[in-house]
Coordinates of C-alpha atoms in Angstrom, one line a residue:
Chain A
X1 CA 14.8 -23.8 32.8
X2 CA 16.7 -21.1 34.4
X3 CA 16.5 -20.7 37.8
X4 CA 18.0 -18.5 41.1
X5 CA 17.3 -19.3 44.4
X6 CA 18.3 -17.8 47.6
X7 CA 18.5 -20.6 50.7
X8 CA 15.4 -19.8 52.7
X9 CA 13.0 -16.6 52.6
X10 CA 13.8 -16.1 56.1
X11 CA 16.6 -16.4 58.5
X12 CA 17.0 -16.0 62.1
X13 CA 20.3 -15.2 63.9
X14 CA 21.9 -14.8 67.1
X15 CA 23.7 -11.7 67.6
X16 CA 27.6 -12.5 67.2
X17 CA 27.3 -15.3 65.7
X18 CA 28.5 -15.8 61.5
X19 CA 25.2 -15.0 59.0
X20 CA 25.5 -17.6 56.2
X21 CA 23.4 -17.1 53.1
X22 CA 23.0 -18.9 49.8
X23 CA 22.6 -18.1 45.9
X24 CA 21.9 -21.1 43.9
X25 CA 21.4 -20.8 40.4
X26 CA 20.6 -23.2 37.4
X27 CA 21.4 -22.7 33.7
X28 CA 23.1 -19.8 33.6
X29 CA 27.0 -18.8 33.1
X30 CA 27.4 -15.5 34.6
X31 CA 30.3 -13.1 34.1
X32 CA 30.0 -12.2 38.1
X33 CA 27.7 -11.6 40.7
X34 CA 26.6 -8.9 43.0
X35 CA 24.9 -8.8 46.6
X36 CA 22.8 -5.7 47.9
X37 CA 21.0 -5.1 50.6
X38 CA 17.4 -3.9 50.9
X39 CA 15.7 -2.6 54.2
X40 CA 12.1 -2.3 54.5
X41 CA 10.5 0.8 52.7
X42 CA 13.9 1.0 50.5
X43 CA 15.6 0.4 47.5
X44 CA 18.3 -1.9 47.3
X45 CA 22.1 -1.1 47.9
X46 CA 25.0 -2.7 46.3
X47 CA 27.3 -4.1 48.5
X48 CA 30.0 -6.4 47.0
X49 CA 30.7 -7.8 43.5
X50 CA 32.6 -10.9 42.8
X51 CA 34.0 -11.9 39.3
X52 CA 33.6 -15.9 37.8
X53 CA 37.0 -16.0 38.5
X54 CA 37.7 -14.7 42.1
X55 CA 37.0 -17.0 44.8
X56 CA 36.8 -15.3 47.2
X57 CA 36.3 -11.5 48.3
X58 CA 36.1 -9.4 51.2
X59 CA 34.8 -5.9 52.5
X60 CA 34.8 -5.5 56.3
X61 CA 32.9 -8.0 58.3
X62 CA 31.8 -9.2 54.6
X63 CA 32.7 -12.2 53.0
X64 CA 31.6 -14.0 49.4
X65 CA 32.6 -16.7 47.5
X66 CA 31.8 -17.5 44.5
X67 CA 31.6 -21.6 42.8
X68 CA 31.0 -21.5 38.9
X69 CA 30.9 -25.5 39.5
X70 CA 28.8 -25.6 42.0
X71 CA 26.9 -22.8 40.8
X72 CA 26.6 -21.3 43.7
X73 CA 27.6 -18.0 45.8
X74 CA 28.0 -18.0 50.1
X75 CA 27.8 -14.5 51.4
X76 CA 28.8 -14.6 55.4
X77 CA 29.0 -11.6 57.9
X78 CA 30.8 -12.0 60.7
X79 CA 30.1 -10.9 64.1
X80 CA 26.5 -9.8 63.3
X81 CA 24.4 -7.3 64.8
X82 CA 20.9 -6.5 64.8
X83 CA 21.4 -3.7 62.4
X84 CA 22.0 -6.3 60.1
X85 CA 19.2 -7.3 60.0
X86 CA 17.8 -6.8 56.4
X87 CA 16.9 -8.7 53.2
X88 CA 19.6 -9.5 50.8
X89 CA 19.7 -10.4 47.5
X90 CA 21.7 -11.9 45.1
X91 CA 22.2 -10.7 41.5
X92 CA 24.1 -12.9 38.4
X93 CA 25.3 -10.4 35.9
X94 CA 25.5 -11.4 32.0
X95 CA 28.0 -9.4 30.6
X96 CA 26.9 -8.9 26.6
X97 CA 25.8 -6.5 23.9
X98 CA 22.2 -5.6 25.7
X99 CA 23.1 -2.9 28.1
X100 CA 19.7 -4.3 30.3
X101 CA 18.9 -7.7 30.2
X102 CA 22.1 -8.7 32.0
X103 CA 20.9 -8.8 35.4
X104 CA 18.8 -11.6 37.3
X105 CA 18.3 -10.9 41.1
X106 CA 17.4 -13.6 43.0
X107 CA 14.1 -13.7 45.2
X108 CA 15.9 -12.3 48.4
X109 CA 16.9 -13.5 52.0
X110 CA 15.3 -11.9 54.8
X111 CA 18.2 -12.0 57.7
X112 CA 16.9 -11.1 61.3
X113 CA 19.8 -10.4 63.5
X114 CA 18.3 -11.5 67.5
X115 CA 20.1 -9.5 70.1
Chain B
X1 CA 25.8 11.6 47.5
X2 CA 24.6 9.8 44.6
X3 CA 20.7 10.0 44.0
X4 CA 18.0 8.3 42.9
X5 CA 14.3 9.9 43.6
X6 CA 11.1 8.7 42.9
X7 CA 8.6 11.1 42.8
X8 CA 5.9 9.2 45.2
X9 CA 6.3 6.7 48.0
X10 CA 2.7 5.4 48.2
X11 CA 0.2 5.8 45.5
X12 CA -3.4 4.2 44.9
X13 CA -5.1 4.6 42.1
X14 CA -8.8 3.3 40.3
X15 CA -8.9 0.1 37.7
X16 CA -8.3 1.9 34.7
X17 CA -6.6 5.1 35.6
X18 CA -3.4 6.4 33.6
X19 CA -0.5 6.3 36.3
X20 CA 2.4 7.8 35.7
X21 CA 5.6 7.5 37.9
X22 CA 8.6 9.5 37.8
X23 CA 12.3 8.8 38.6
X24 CA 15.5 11.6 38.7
X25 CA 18.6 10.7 38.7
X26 CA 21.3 13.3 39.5
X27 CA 24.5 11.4 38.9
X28 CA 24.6 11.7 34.9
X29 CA 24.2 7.8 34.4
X30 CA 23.5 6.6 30.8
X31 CA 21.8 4.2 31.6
X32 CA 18.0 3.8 33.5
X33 CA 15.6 0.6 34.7
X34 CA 12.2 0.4 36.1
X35 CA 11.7 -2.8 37.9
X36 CA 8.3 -4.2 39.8
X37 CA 9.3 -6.2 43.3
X38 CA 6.4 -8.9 44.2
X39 CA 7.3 -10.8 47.5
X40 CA 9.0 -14.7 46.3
X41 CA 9.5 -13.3 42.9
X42 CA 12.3 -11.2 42.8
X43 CA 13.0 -8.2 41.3
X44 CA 12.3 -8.0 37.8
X45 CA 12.6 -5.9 34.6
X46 CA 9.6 -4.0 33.3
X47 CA 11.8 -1.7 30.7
X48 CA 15.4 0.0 30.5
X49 CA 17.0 3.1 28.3
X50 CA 20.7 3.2 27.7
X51 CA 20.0 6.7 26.1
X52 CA 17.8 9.7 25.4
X53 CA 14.7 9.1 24.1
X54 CA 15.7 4.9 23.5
X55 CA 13.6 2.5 25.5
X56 CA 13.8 -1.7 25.5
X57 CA 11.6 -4.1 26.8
X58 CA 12.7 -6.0 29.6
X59 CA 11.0 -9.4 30.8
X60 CA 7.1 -8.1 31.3
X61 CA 6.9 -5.1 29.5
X62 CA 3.4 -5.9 28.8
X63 CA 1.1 -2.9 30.1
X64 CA 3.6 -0.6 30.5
X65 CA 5.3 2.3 28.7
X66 CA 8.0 4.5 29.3
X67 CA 9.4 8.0 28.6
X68 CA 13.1 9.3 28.6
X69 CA 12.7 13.1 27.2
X70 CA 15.7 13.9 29.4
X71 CA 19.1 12.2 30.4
X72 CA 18.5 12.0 34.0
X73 CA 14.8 11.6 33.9
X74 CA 12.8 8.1 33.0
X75 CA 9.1 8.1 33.2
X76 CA 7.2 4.8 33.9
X77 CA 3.2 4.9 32.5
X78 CA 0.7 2.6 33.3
X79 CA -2.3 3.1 31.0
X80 CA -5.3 1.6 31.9
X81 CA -4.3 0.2 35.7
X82 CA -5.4 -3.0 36.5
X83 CA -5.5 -4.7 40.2
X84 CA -2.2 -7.4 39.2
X85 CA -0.1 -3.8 38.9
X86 CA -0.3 -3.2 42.3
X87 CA 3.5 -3.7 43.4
X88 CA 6.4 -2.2 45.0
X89 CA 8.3 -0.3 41.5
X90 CA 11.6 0.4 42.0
X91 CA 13.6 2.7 39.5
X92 CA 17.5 2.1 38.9
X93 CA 20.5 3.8 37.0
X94 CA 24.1 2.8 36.2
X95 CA 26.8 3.9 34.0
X96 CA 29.3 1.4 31.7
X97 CA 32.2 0.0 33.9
X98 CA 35.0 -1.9 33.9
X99 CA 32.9 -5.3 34.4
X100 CA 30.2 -4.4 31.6
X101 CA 28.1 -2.1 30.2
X102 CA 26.3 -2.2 33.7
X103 CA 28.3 -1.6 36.7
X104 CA 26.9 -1.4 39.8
X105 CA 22.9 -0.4 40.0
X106 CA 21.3 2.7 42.1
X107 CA 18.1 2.1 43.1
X108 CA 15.6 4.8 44.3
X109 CA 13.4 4.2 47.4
X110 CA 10.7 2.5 45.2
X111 CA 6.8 3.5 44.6
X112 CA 4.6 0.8 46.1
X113 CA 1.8 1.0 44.3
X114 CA -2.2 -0.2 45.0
X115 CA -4.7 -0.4 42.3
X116 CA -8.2 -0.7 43.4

């Protein structure tokens, strides 16, 4: 069966140090993948796309990577603060002739940032 | 600044009642999504419109209807409410991009939702 999994519901940081999470995914071939961001109350915000043929992309103190043989994407930030502190989610995207069914978020990582 | 707004933040409502929640958009996207967000379970698609007055199912459109009179309006209706409704529901747009016919999404704040 299909599946997408993000590395633990929860993850606790120290300030400074590199934030490290996971997107696994089973039996799917996405076109790319997207992370966003979603604080408590709040929708969720896009932050970075990467394409099944990039391995790599940055924005800022963001980093993801993205294995189509592993099936698998790494999204780090760098230097973290507490302000980072958030849940974030991972989305495969399908690209095809249904303009809606082509996204599958993953269940979310909740990142606390500890000052 | 791009805009999503849903019309309520909290809402509870009575086994049976007809809810209806709204969503504006103000950036002129094609295309709209109402999702329901349970904790472990992701976010997941209830229905989407890619146009005027079209609608399509998405994963568990059961129980639910929608509405899209106008471009930048998309109506989700509950009609008889039932307790394993109560969620958070988050409404989305997007326009056709250079990755797909769904580039990034814009989500609103989201309606979380109690039936009693």
């Amino acid at each position: 069966s299909q599946k997408i999994e993000q590395n633990s519901e929860a993850l606790n940081i120290q300030e400074g140090k590199t934030a490290t999470l996971t997107c696994n995914y089973t039996n799917y071939s996405p076109a790319y993948l997207q992370w966003y961001r979603q604080d408590p109350g709040r929708g969720p915000v896009f932050l970075l796309l990467i394409r099944e043929n990039e391995k790599e992309k940055r924005k800022e103190r963001l980093k993801v990577t993205f294995d189509t043989t592993l099936k698998q994407s790494l999204f780090h930030i760098t230097a973290s603060q507490p302000a980072d502190s958030a849940t974030y989610l991972c989305a495969l995207i399908f690209v095809g002739d249904n303009y809606g069914q082509n996204f599958v978020f993953g269940p979310g990582t909740r990142l606390s940032v500890l000052p | 600044d791009v805009k999503v707004t849903q019309s309520s933040r909290y809402l509870v409502k009575r086994t049976g009642e007809k809810v209806f929640l709204e969503c504006v958009q103000d950036m002129d996207h094609e295309n709209m999504f109402w999702y329901r967000q349970d904790p472990g379970l992701g976010l997941r698609l209830i229905y989407f419109s890619y146009d005027v007055k079209m609608k399509e199912k998405g994963d568990i459109p059961e129980g639910y209807s929608v509405s899209r009179e106008k471009k930048e309006r998309f109506s989700l209706i509950l009609e008889s409410a039932s307790t394993n409704q109560t969620s958070m529901y988050l409404c989305a747009s997007s326009n056709p991009g250079s990755y797909g016919p769904n580039e990034k999404l814009f989500f609103g704040s989201g309606t979380q939702l109690s039936v009693l």
